[in-house]
XYZ file of C-alpha atoms in Angstrom:
771
model
C -23.980 -19.928 -9.468
C -26.145 -16.850 -9.776
C -25.977 -14.559 -12.790
C -27.443 -11.150 -13.517
C -28.023 -9.840 -17.036
C -28.631 -6.418 -18.500
C -29.416 -4.894 -21.871
C -26.639 -2.333 -22.141
C -24.181 -0.087 -20.345
C -25.965 3.119 -19.471
C -22.736 5.193 -19.609
C -21.800 4.110 -23.140
C -24.031 6.463 -25.117
C -22.646 9.481 -23.281
C -19.044 8.394 -23.744
C -19.131 7.298 -27.380
C -21.016 10.393 -28.529
C -18.469 12.825 -27.132
C -20.513 13.898 -24.137
C -18.104 12.641 -21.525
C -16.541 15.119 -19.116
C -12.822 14.544 -18.758
C -10.340 16.870 -17.078
C -9.729 18.835 -20.285
C -13.491 19.353 -20.652
C -13.899 21.198 -17.371
C -14.838 24.821 -17.967
C -13.333 27.355 -15.575
C -13.832 31.112 -15.945
C -10.601 33.051 -16.452
C -8.472 29.918 -16.517
C -4.768 30.290 -17.288
C -2.627 27.726 -19.084
C 0.313 25.946 -17.494
C 3.374 24.184 -18.861
C 6.111 22.301 -17.020
C 9.826 22.637 -17.548
C 11.218 19.169 -16.929
C 14.674 17.897 -16.185
C 16.664 16.913 -19.261
C 19.085 14.791 -17.215
C 18.784 11.896 -14.816
C 20.827 13.074 -11.849
C 22.228 16.495 -11.001
C 22.348 19.143 -8.334
C 20.439 22.307 -9.203
C 22.954 25.133 -8.923
C 20.680 27.940 -10.072
C 17.335 28.567 -11.765
C 17.124 31.877 -13.640
C 13.489 32.612 -14.481
C 13.762 36.394 -14.788
C 13.384 36.472 -18.564
C 10.453 34.092 -18.440
C 8.632 36.135 -15.828
C 9.089 39.280 -17.929
C 7.530 37.799 -21.057
C 4.111 39.019 -22.232
C 1.196 37.000 -20.926
C 3.136 35.263 -18.134
C 1.368 35.318 -14.766
C 3.779 33.280 -12.647
C 6.752 30.934 -12.644
C 6.785 28.423 -9.781
C 9.891 26.494 -8.655
C 10.708 23.969 -5.966
C 11.717 26.764 -3.619
C 8.153 28.073 -3.775
C 6.707 24.682 -2.841
C 9.062 24.372 0.114
C 8.329 27.959 1.217
C 4.611 27.163 1.142
C 5.237 24.720 3.968
C 3.586 21.860 2.161
C 4.817 18.375 2.967
C 6.166 15.811 0.528
C 4.060 13.245 -1.308
C 2.861 10.283 0.768
C 3.590 6.574 0.478
C 1.808 3.712 2.214
C 4.339 2.578 4.801
C 2.522 0.753 7.590
C 4.545 -2.444 7.116
C 7.967 -3.224 8.547
C 11.130 -4.624 7.026
C 13.933 -6.836 8.291
C 14.659 -6.229 11.959
C 11.637 -3.950 12.314
C 13.067 -1.403 9.892
C 10.764 1.178 8.322
C 10.354 2.212 4.717
C 12.525 5.204 3.900
C 10.348 7.849 2.243
C 12.461 10.797 1.053
C 10.559 14.077 0.652
C 9.188 14.736 -2.823
C 7.687 18.134 -3.425
C 5.603 19.361 -6.310
C 8.771 20.453 -8.157
C 12.388 19.340 -7.914
C 14.202 21.000 -5.022
C 18.002 21.305 -4.975
C 18.465 18.143 -7.067
C 16.881 16.372 -10.035
C 16.734 12.597 -9.854
C 15.217 11.389 -13.126
C 14.695 12.573 -16.666
C 11.307 14.263 -16.882
C 11.117 15.350 -13.245
C 9.212 18.665 -13.070
C 11.565 21.580 -12.331
C 9.410 24.654 -12.903
C 5.821 25.523 -13.782
C 4.991 28.437 -16.046
C 1.526 30.012 -15.930
C 0.443 32.189 -18.846
C -2.499 33.303 -20.921
C -2.147 30.419 -23.397
C -0.281 27.153 -23.736
C 1.890 28.678 -26.434
C 2.851 31.631 -24.254
C 3.730 29.275 -21.413
C 5.816 27.098 -23.749
C 7.692 30.113 -25.065
C 8.419 31.273 -21.529
C 9.641 27.816 -20.509
C 12.314 28.051 -23.173
C 13.624 31.233 -21.534
C 14.284 29.630 -18.153
C 17.927 28.876 -17.544
C 18.832 26.015 -15.229
C 22.443 25.444 -14.220
C 23.126 21.856 -13.201
C 26.071 20.050 -11.644
C 25.819 16.558 -13.052
C 26.008 13.445 -10.873
C 26.364 9.782 -11.883
C 23.116 8.238 -13.087
C 22.036 4.849 -11.738
C 19.329 3.191 -13.819
C 19.482 -0.439 -12.695
C 18.557 -1.472 -9.164
C 21.616 -3.733 -8.930
C 23.925 -0.835 -9.797
C 22.222 1.505 -7.341
C 22.410 -1.067 -4.532
C 26.075 -1.907 -5.162
C 28.704 -1.014 -2.592
C 30.059 2.472 -3.121
C 27.241 3.626 -5.408
C 26.467 7.332 -5.261
C 23.534 8.079 -2.993
C 20.426 9.234 -4.806
C 19.126 10.555 -1.484
C 21.790 11.630 0.977
C 20.167 9.921 3.946
C 19.525 6.559 2.241
C 22.591 4.265 2.427
C 22.982 1.833 -0.481
C 19.896 3.466 -1.987
C 17.888 0.822 -0.153
C 14.369 1.980 0.657
C 13.392 -1.251 2.388
C 14.689 -4.769 2.959
C 11.532 -6.841 3.415
C 11.037 -10.506 4.178
C 8.144 -12.855 4.850
C 7.581 -16.502 5.626
C 9.938 -18.631 7.702
C 13.570 -18.488 6.621
C 14.747 -21.244 8.938
C 11.959 -23.598 7.932
C 12.412 -22.924 4.212
C 16.182 -23.400 4.429
C 15.793 -26.717 6.269
C 13.164 -28.008 3.828
C 15.259 -26.919 0.850
C 18.327 -28.655 2.269
C 16.372 -31.902 2.406
C 14.905 -31.600 -1.081
C 15.783 -34.207 -3.703
C 15.523 -31.660 -6.515
C 15.860 -27.880 -6.519
C 14.670 -25.936 -9.549
C 16.126 -22.449 -9.943
C 14.966 -19.577 -12.130
C 16.077 -15.977 -12.664
C 13.798 -13.767 -14.732
C 13.015 -10.096 -15.263
C 9.658 -8.332 -15.202
C 10.522 -5.345 -17.353
C 9.415 -1.790 -16.671
C 6.302 -0.775 -18.600
C 4.075 2.291 -18.926
C 0.389 2.392 -17.999
C -0.505 4.750 -20.869
C -4.161 5.481 -20.080
C -6.028 6.926 -23.037
C -6.473 10.228 -21.186
C -3.108 11.871 -20.491
C -2.376 12.993 -16.968
C -3.812 16.491 -16.496
C -5.191 18.697 -13.774
C -6.768 22.061 -13.103
C -7.056 23.985 -9.858
C -8.939 27.004 -8.563
C -8.238 28.722 -5.246
C -10.772 30.636 -3.153
C -8.790 33.069 -1.010
C -11.804 34.039 1.061
C -12.230 30.479 2.341
C -8.669 29.236 1.855
C -10.075 26.379 -0.199
C -9.225 24.585 -3.445
C -11.135 22.938 -6.249
C -8.945 20.372 -7.992
C -9.904 18.695 -11.256
C -7.964 15.536 -12.091
C -8.430 11.972 -13.371
C -8.662 9.722 -10.349
C -9.600 6.203 -9.307
C -11.535 7.646 -6.382
C -11.327 11.057 -4.797
C -11.502 10.040 -1.127
C -7.842 9.012 -0.905
C -6.744 11.981 -3.010
C -8.566 14.413 -0.740
C -7.095 12.862 2.416
C -3.580 12.956 0.992
C -3.867 16.576 -0.126
C -5.154 17.569 3.298
C -2.128 15.911 4.887
C 0.278 17.584 2.452
C -1.145 21.102 2.504
C -2.505 21.252 6.034
C -5.853 22.432 4.643
C -8.829 20.609 6.198
C -10.337 18.017 3.881
C -13.699 19.764 3.831
C -12.030 22.735 2.108
C -10.689 20.545 -0.674
C -13.167 19.702 -3.432
C -11.938 17.069 -5.867
C -13.693 16.862 -9.236
C -13.251 13.675 -11.279
C -16.171 12.843 -13.543
C -15.108 10.670 -16.479
C -11.657 9.102 -16.395
C -10.055 7.849 -19.587
C -8.371 4.768 -18.199
C -6.560 4.285 -14.912
C -4.923 0.838 -14.405
C -3.450 1.783 -11.015
C -1.389 4.727 -12.254
C -4.301 7.104 -11.689
C -4.508 6.198 -8.006
C -1.621 8.491 -7.104
C -1.065 12.017 -5.839
C 1.236 13.376 -8.522
C 3.640 16.278 -7.946
C 2.057 18.166 -10.837
C -1.160 18.441 -8.809
C 0.634 20.312 -6.026
C 2.446 22.632 -8.410
C -0.761 23.544 -10.236
C -2.581 24.142 -6.950
C 0.130 26.490 -5.698
C 0.183 28.209 -9.108
C -3.554 28.881 -8.884
C -3.082 30.402 -5.450
C -0.079 32.469 -6.586
C -1.596 33.675 -9.868
C -4.945 34.461 -8.307
C -6.864 32.650 -11.037
C -7.710 29.059 -12.049
C -4.836 27.206 -13.717
C -5.100 24.227 -16.042
C -2.368 21.881 -17.278
C -3.137 19.319 -19.992
C -0.330 16.804 -20.261
C 1.018 15.490 -23.539
C 1.497 11.838 -24.404
C 5.228 12.296 -23.948
C 4.687 13.722 -20.470
C 2.425 10.797 -19.660
C 5.038 8.238 -20.685
C 7.902 9.975 -18.916
C 6.024 11.282 -15.879
C 3.261 8.800 -15.044
C 4.517 6.273 -12.561
C 5.620 3.085 -14.311
C 4.800 -0.540 -13.594
C 6.615 -3.832 -12.881
C 10.431 -3.218 -12.955
C 11.713 -6.115 -10.849
C 14.358 -8.815 -11.136
C 12.894 -12.071 -9.824
C 14.675 -15.224 -8.707
C 13.336 -18.339 -7.072
C 14.110 -21.831 -5.884
C 11.546 -24.615 -5.718
C 12.412 -27.744 -3.745
C 10.838 -31.122 -4.548
C 11.002 -34.498 -2.854
C 11.689 -37.748 -4.693
C 8.009 -38.093 -5.591
C 7.804 -34.658 -7.138
C 6.010 -33.015 -4.222
C 6.799 -29.367 -3.545
C 8.516 -29.041 -0.164
C 9.974 -25.531 -0.135
C 9.922 -22.202 -1.953
C 12.443 -19.375 -1.693
C 12.087 -16.171 -3.677
C 13.991 -12.924 -4.012
C 12.885 -9.721 -5.699
C 15.142 -6.805 -6.516
C 12.655 -4.007 -7.071
C 13.406 -0.806 -8.961
C 11.347 1.797 -7.099
C 12.563 4.667 -9.264
C 13.753 7.932 -7.785
C 11.055 8.226 -5.102
C 8.461 6.152 -3.300
C 5.141 6.385 -5.061
C 2.069 5.945 -2.902
C 1.492 2.290 -3.828
C 4.852 1.144 -5.220
C 6.353 -0.133 -1.967
C 3.089 -1.774 -0.904
C 2.468 -3.805 -4.046
C 6.044 -5.112 -4.001
C 5.789 -6.366 -0.420
C 2.573 -7.178 1.428
C -0.157 -6.588 -1.170
C 0.524 -9.390 -3.648
C 3.857 -11.152 -2.999
C 3.015 -12.018 0.603
C -0.740 -12.513 0.311
C -0.571 -14.898 -2.671
C 2.899 -16.298 -2.042
C 1.960 -19.962 -2.457
C -0.322 -19.289 -5.436
C -2.492 -22.394 -5.944
C 0.149 -24.840 -4.749
C 0.416 -26.873 -1.574
C 3.757 -25.845 -0.112
C 4.237 -25.060 3.558
C 7.889 -23.990 3.823
C 8.378 -20.591 2.230
C 10.596 -17.558 2.571
C 10.771 -14.389 0.525
C 13.097 -11.429 0.580
C 12.419 -8.265 -1.391
C 14.848 -5.364 -1.623
C 13.328 -2.080 -2.775
C 15.935 0.205 -4.328
C 15.963 3.835 -5.443
C 17.291 4.568 -8.952
C 17.473 7.561 -11.302
C 14.277 6.608 -13.121
C 10.598 7.495 -12.979
C 8.984 6.111 -9.795
C 7.076 2.850 -10.121
C 3.636 2.013 -8.764
C 0.714 -0.343 -9.116
C -0.084 -1.181 -12.728
C -2.830 -3.604 -13.695
C -1.990 -6.698 -11.685
C 0.092 -4.734 -9.164
C 2.654 -7.391 -8.260
C 0.383 -10.361 -9.012
C 1.788 -11.031 -12.518
C 5.295 -11.178 -11.031
C 4.208 -13.792 -8.484
C 2.486 -15.920 -11.120
C 5.314 -15.508 -13.655
C 7.989 -16.677 -11.220
C 5.895 -19.553 -9.898
C 4.963 -20.910 -13.306
C 8.515 -20.677 -14.673
C 9.702 -22.566 -11.593
C 7.135 -25.291 -12.184
C 8.214 -25.646 -15.814
C 11.871 -25.802 -14.771
C 11.027 -28.399 -12.131
C 9.217 -30.501 -14.740
C 12.252 -30.391 -17.016
C 14.618 -31.253 -14.155
C 12.600 -34.189 -12.810
C 11.301 -35.514 -16.119
C 7.748 -35.309 -14.785
C 5.164 -33.993 -17.227
C 4.370 -30.386 -16.295
C 0.624 -31.022 -16.174
C 1.063 -34.070 -13.965
C 3.391 -32.074 -11.733
C 0.813 -29.338 -11.298
C -1.973 -31.805 -10.596
C 0.195 -33.496 -7.996
C 0.843 -30.258 -6.115
C -2.194 -28.003 -6.416
C -4.487 -27.357 -3.504
C -7.821 -29.178 -3.504
C -11.227 -27.578 -3.057
C -11.505 -29.279 0.341
C -8.478 -27.246 1.509
C -10.537 -24.045 1.367
C -11.017 -21.830 3.261
C -7.459 -21.956 4.526
C -4.779 -19.982 6.311
C -1.602 -19.859 4.249
C 1.968 -20.021 5.574
C 2.193 -16.252 5.021
C -1.048 -15.653 6.965
C -3.436 -14.964 4.112
C -6.985 -16.257 4.327
C -7.790 -17.990 1.037
C -11.567 -18.097 0.696
C -12.471 -20.603 -2.017
C -11.164 -22.235 -5.200
C -11.156 -25.494 -7.116
C -7.727 -25.729 -8.816
C -8.136 -29.282 -10.192
C -11.356 -28.223 -11.923
C -9.629 -25.153 -13.381
C -6.898 -27.355 -14.862
C -9.314 -29.961 -16.210
C -11.551 -27.348 -17.815
C -8.650 -25.477 -19.422
C -7.032 -28.614 -20.853
C -10.296 -29.836 -22.341
C -11.127 -26.462 -23.889
C -7.617 -26.161 -25.356
C -7.563 -29.729 -26.740
C -4.221 -30.227 -25.013
C -4.074 -33.849 -26.166
C -4.289 -32.765 -29.796
C -1.377 -30.339 -29.570
C 1.269 -32.771 -30.792
C -0.558 -33.052 -34.114
C -0.783 -29.265 -34.430
C 2.921 -28.941 -33.668
C 3.843 -31.440 -36.382
C 1.691 -29.573 -38.885
C 3.372 -26.289 -37.955
C 6.808 -27.873 -38.352
C 5.938 -28.903 -41.910
C 5.285 -25.206 -42.580
C 8.630 -24.271 -41.066
C 7.140 -22.819 -37.876
C 7.858 -23.428 -34.205
C 4.633 -24.059 -32.295
C 4.426 -23.915 -28.522
C 1.802 -24.383 -25.864
C 1.724 -23.057 -22.346
C -0.480 -23.414 -19.309
C -0.284 -21.282 -16.196
C -2.158 -21.186 -12.936
C -2.603 -18.158 -10.729
C -4.365 -16.882 -7.657
C -4.543 -13.237 -6.649
C -5.876 -11.100 -3.829
C -8.810 -8.793 -4.461
C -10.980 -6.510 -2.421
C -9.138 -5.647 0.740
C -9.756 -4.992 4.393
C -11.139 -2.104 6.383
C -14.558 -0.534 6.031
C -16.709 0.790 3.210
C -19.669 3.109 3.534
C -22.539 3.783 1.145
C -25.708 5.848 1.234
C -29.070 5.587 -0.508
C -31.294 8.649 -0.671
C -34.858 8.806 -1.929
C -35.258 11.751 -4.300
C -38.347 13.933 -4.561
C -39.262 12.368 -7.917
C -39.210 8.844 -6.477
C -35.853 7.905 -7.926
C -33.024 6.549 -5.806
C -29.596 8.175 -5.557
C -26.678 5.933 -4.614
C -23.591 7.522 -3.050
C -20.328 5.610 -3.075
C -16.570 6.165 -3.009
C -16.299 4.254 -6.282
C -14.003 5.857 -8.845
C -14.880 4.324 -12.226
C -12.602 4.555 -15.230
C -14.459 2.347 -17.700
C -15.632 -0.594 -15.568
C -19.368 0.097 -15.917
C -20.191 1.107 -12.341
C -23.134 3.247 -13.465
C -24.711 0.078 -14.801
C -23.858 -2.670 -12.333
C -24.252 -0.897 -8.976
C -27.851 0.223 -9.647
C -28.533 -3.358 -10.736
C -27.141 -4.751 -7.462
C -29.483 -2.452 -5.525
C -32.398 -3.145 -7.855
C -32.020 -6.882 -7.298
C -32.494 -6.361 -3.563
C -35.327 -3.834 -3.782
C -37.251 -5.346 -6.652
C -37.575 -2.038 -8.507
C -36.324 -1.174 -12.002
C -32.634 -0.349 -12.192
C -33.579 2.547 -14.475
C -34.997 4.299 -11.397
C -31.648 4.204 -9.629
C -28.644 6.433 -10.308
C -25.083 6.142 -9.017
C -23.356 9.285 -7.728
C -19.587 8.957 -7.471
C -16.826 11.525 -6.929
C -19.614 13.991 -6.163
C -18.343 17.061 -4.285
C -21.824 17.518 -2.794
C -22.050 13.914 -1.602
C -21.948 12.981 2.081
C -18.553 12.106 3.519
C -18.178 8.341 3.383
C -15.688 5.952 4.921
C -13.730 3.825 2.493
C -11.747 4.390 -0.633
C -11.776 4.235 -4.423
C -11.602 1.688 -7.224
C -8.387 -0.284 -7.408
C -7.107 -3.730 -6.510
C -10.104 -5.443 -8.130
C -12.200 -4.250 -5.192
C -15.181 -2.406 -6.651
C -17.916 -5.033 -6.494
C -16.542 -6.627 -3.335
C -16.325 -3.283 -1.517
C -18.636 -0.693 -3.038
C -21.116 -3.281 -4.282
C -21.130 -4.972 -0.888
C -21.822 -1.659 0.897
C -24.585 -0.697 -1.530
C -26.190 -4.120 -1.194
C -26.149 -3.745 2.600
C -27.699 -0.277 2.300
C -30.418 -1.702 0.047
C -31.175 -4.419 2.596
C -31.434 -1.713 5.243
C -33.971 0.067 3.040
C -35.983 -3.167 2.909
C -35.962 -3.477 6.703
C -36.993 0.148 7.175
C -39.722 -0.413 4.630
C -40.930 -3.486 6.510
C -41.716 -1.335 9.546
C -43.461 1.267 7.421
C -45.433 -1.435 5.625
C -46.452 -3.000 8.931
C -47.925 0.328 10.018
C -49.632 0.712 6.662
C -51.141 -2.789 6.853
C -51.797 -2.622 10.601
C -49.835 -5.778 11.422
C -46.670 -6.575 13.340
C -43.397 -6.175 11.376
C -42.632 -9.861 11.904
C -45.794 -10.729 9.987
C -44.590 -8.866 6.886
C -42.570 -10.621 4.196
C -40.803 -8.862 1.345
C -40.611 -10.393 -2.108
C -40.228 -8.945 -5.597
C -40.647 -5.363 -4.472
C -43.851 -6.133 -2.501
C -44.531 -6.267 1.227
C -47.125 -8.934 1.953
C -48.826 -10.486 4.932
C -48.666 -14.248 4.610
C -52.028 -15.962 4.181
C -53.830 -12.739 3.269
C -54.207 -10.453 0.295
C -52.783 -7.531 2.212
C -49.863 -5.957 0.352
C -48.119 -2.675 -0.359
C -45.276 -2.088 -2.777
C -41.923 -0.605 -1.869
C -42.406 1.863 -4.735
C -45.587 3.117 -3.053
C -43.666 3.752 0.166
C -40.923 5.475 -1.814
C -43.347 7.835 -3.564
C -45.400 8.672 -0.485
C -44.973 12.167 0.931
C -43.716 11.813 4.470
C -43.729 14.614 7.021
C -40.101 14.177 8.095
C -37.503 16.325 6.267
C -35.530 13.213 5.341
C -37.221 10.260 3.708
C -37.684 7.444 6.255
C -36.246 4.948 3.783
C -32.951 6.816 3.418
C -30.082 4.554 4.422
C -26.441 4.986 5.358
C -24.512 1.786 6.052
C -20.900 0.934 6.844
C -19.658 -2.628 6.312
C -16.525 -4.537 7.232
C -14.556 -5.910 4.297
C -12.589 -9.068 3.664
C -10.384 -10.096 0.776
C -11.449 -12.614 -1.836
C -9.052 -14.586 -4.017
C -9.937 -15.102 -7.686
C -7.936 -17.715 -9.552
C -7.568 -19.185 -12.998
C -5.947 -21.563 -15.452
C -5.034 -20.155 -18.866
C -3.706 -21.918 -21.959
C -2.110 -20.278 -24.994
C -0.706 -21.576 -28.263
C 1.793 -19.596 -30.309
C 3.742 -19.973 -33.511
C 7.153 -18.487 -34.239
C 8.757 -17.968 -37.615
C 12.415 -18.894 -36.969
C 13.586 -16.936 -40.009
C 12.138 -13.613 -38.810
C 11.368 -14.121 -35.130
C 7.752 -13.129 -35.765
C 5.426 -14.305 -33.007
C 1.773 -15.176 -33.634
C -0.683 -15.991 -30.844
C -2.860 -18.739 -32.344
C -5.301 -19.418 -29.499
C -6.015 -18.384 -25.955
C -8.231 -20.098 -23.391
C -8.959 -18.302 -20.107
C -10.708 -20.307 -17.405
C -11.405 -18.020 -14.454
C -12.914 -18.286 -11.016
C -14.331 -14.820 -10.381
C -16.906 -16.004 -7.863
C -20.502 -15.006 -8.457
C -20.843 -13.006 -11.671
C -23.289 -10.116 -11.680
C -22.804 -8.997 -15.243
C -21.121 -11.196 -17.831
C -20.662 -8.431 -20.372
C -18.834 -6.161 -17.949
C -16.776 -9.081 -16.663
C -15.727 -10.063 -20.164
C -14.710 -6.485 -20.868
C -12.483 -6.511 -17.798
C -10.901 -9.820 -18.780
C -10.350 -8.727 -22.381
C -8.639 -5.528 -21.279
C -6.424 -7.282 -18.781
C -5.462 -9.960 -21.283
C -4.504 -7.352 -23.868
C -2.305 -5.532 -21.377
C -0.680 -8.826 -20.431
C -0.067 -9.523 -24.108
C 1.514 -6.093 -24.454
C 3.984 -6.823 -21.674
C 4.893 -10.207 -23.130
C 5.366 -9.283 -26.774
C 6.602 -5.722 -26.871
C 6.078 -3.172 -24.116
C 9.207 -1.881 -22.393
C 10.330 1.385 -20.888
C 14.012 1.600 -21.783
C 16.674 3.877 -20.336
C 20.240 4.386 -21.459
C 22.240 2.715 -18.710
C 25.011 5.319 -18.721
C 23.124 8.599 -19.036
C 19.696 7.663 -17.692
C 18.039 9.149 -20.779
C 14.661 7.685 -21.666
C 14.849 5.798 -24.966
C 11.140 4.984 -25.344
C 9.377 8.268 -24.750
C 6.933 8.276 -27.676
C 4.711 5.793 -29.473
C 7.384 5.687 -32.166
C 9.597 3.924 -29.629
C 7.187 2.447 -27.108
C 5.202 -0.552 -28.329
C 1.464 -0.610 -27.712
C -0.522 -3.808 -28.355
C -3.114 -3.737 -31.111
C -5.983 -6.001 -32.057
C -3.935 -7.921 -34.614
C -1.395 -8.858 -31.918
C -4.090 -10.900 -30.223
C -6.367 -11.926 -33.033
C -7.271 -15.549 -32.214
C -10.738 -16.551 -31.147
C -10.447 -15.830 -27.441
C -12.360 -18.263 -25.272
C -13.460 -17.174 -21.802
C -14.850 -19.854 -19.496
C -16.505 -19.198 -16.148
C -15.491 -21.705 -13.506
C -16.564 -19.731 -10.464
C -16.752 -20.782 -6.852
C -18.711 -18.168 -4.858
C -16.682 -16.449 -2.182
C -17.812 -16.941 1.409
C -15.972 -13.708 2.305
C -18.837 -11.425 1.213
C -22.620 -11.762 0.821
C -22.381 -11.162 -2.917
C -20.159 -14.221 -3.351
C -18.025 -11.990 -5.563
C -14.311 -11.991 -6.331
C -12.272 -9.486 -8.284
C -11.819 -9.705 -12.039
C -10.144 -6.535 -13.259
C -6.599 -7.849 -13.032
C -7.060 -11.547 -13.735
C -6.356 -11.158 -17.450
C -3.017 -9.432 -16.955
C -2.016 -11.799 -14.158
C -2.771 -14.899 -16.197
C -1.542 -13.767 -19.604
C 2.057 -13.049 -18.586
C 3.040 -16.549 -17.375
C 0.795 -18.336 -19.856
C 2.269 -16.676 -22.934
C 5.799 -16.887 -21.519
C 5.402 -20.636 -21.088
C 4.033 -20.994 -24.614
C 6.800 -18.935 -26.217
C 9.573 -20.771 -24.379
C 7.967 -24.113 -25.222
C 8.180 -23.150 -28.904
C 11.744 -21.880 -28.610
C 12.989 -25.053 -26.938
C 12.735 -26.704 -30.338
C 15.377 -24.236 -31.505
C 17.598 -24.843 -28.487
C 16.594 -21.697 -26.579
C 16.139 -22.405 -22.873
C 15.670 -18.922 -21.455
C 14.676 -15.530 -22.818
C 13.415 -12.494 -20.945
C 10.431 -10.450 -22.027
C 9.449 -8.644 -24.106
C 9.436 -11.293 -26.824
C 9.957 -8.978 -29.760
C 10.773 -10.394 -33.159
C 14.326 -9.064 -32.899
C 14.919 -10.693 -29.513
C 13.473 -14.009 -30.620
C 15.453 -13.988 -33.877
C 18.671 -13.167 -32.018
C 18.089 -15.892 -29.413
C 17.509 -18.506 -32.121
C 20.679 -17.450 -33.958
C 22.733 -17.534 -30.762
C 21.450 -20.996 -29.858
C 22.261 -22.243 -33.347
C 25.750 -20.755 -33.234
C 26.388 -22.372 -29.842
C 25.480 -25.789 -31.246
C 27.618 -25.309 -34.334
C 30.642 -24.227 -32.286
């Protein structure tokens, strides 16, 4: 397997010395401040908004309401909805404007925007706005919202059901399940969590009346999709929308959305006749950023008498929140659940049904893993339950049923194209690294100290990359440096380091002479999209590599003319064009630096490539200890064996895995967005109430092991890595915690595994035995 190394991340010095340029750092002449008035209730009709006193206050330029957004003629926010549901039904996408119109549907929904000279003036004016509401019942849980007779959150959506989606073969799965000797059943919950990027959601907008054009400044995972969506919403041609997104302080999927605040600020800039900037607070980020996960998962796994998997049936009840986000419906249907439905297991009869339900909560969207952790969590809990039911050791059961390397590439029962993997090797490597055979001794030692020790292994496979096309451009600058243009939207991954290195490897010139331009308003229009879904290297890297190869071929013709030979006689190696058997040679750098008569450099390249998905996989092992007297949970060790294909930069890869693992740990041990079930009020709206993982929550010596099988789906051999940590950590730690708790008689416990929950579960199990 190939490996590329580097000496440091070129973006780090700028970022750690305070020279980054985030949304709040953008300098706009004459900019006004903006503040949102948000709904203080979960569900109500808006009877009246009285903003007269606010508009009359000193320093107030404008007050914008939902009526203004509707009057502007702008459309509602988009949602990806190309897929069909049961019976050919379509996703119901109720209109969502930049501000609530006629009804509020969740606590924190923006109701009005105040524009003033300062933030303080805008805040004071917000307090003078009177909103008269007529309260309606609040529905927080998807099951309650989907129940017969539940109040409609949107008048034209019966049963609050956005989509009833199914995949696989129901008849085949039912028949195989009916013939199964054993059927393991599991019901679990993937709780709602917040993305909480370091940089709060913010935006600024400036309107040019002369050209009817906007400049929008916002954190984004790639501006191409944002520009297209805003053009669709506003009716303004995309070329008159300039999206500025330089440095982004974390993204994790929640920054790949068109948020209603963007529309309100844009209209405010047009109305006020000056640039307008809104800098969100942490509280607004928690309550207003689209949330992640939020699904009730159930599954059945059928086994024959020999312990072979014969059928899988799954059901998801998905809490979409009050509206469809752009990605929420997609990641809970086709993106992960369907594409990786069989995970790493050999099962041919499968059926899944997912019901996507509107509730009076913040909308949900892709969050690191984007449906993948739910798939892996349900699968691995089913395998553990099957092992308990059949009496077959869980490791032996996995080995009996995993796919073999010879099975790849393969077409799955849900029509995904798995590219490559070696599941038996993943298992073997993980067990050896974790000293699985020595665990019994460690458990006995922990018991002598009064602790409950558990071990868990989990397997996973996930989609990465995607389909469609990606375009990239390489331009030769007047100083001999190379400028790369890509739709990449970095938010900490290290694109400024790795993409120049990918191109440098092809061209044989120093990476220091190559610079990546991303989210550049002056860049050429490129086909493709931003950075999400673990797609950056597979998509943007693939396109840039192809462009670099095109540069080489163009250079071959130039070199042939220079050396007075036929192009077929010229070979390229290590940055040099040579004629075999002679000492004739010319360097690519010489051709780059030469002054050519044409206005554009003859080595400039613009290439569009077709994309294909790749499927990274892994086997993770964790050990935990629990103090039964306090419920305190301690992660003692973690082994992550990952197949990320060909690795181009180990340091960047490890950073991605570390971050994903920590976010998976957060979900398992503490993170949860909580609402009051009766009122719909948010109960975890600050860091006083919302748990965030810290270094001491995951302090063991973390071992990362590369077990890569290059992907045949792209010339780089690459697979995604950004979400592997979160996908693997959730089922792995869940299995370890429940293995420890079984010693105390606890069979099932939903995340998050807080000390209070663990302590309560142990006490309840003990009381049940004593009664």
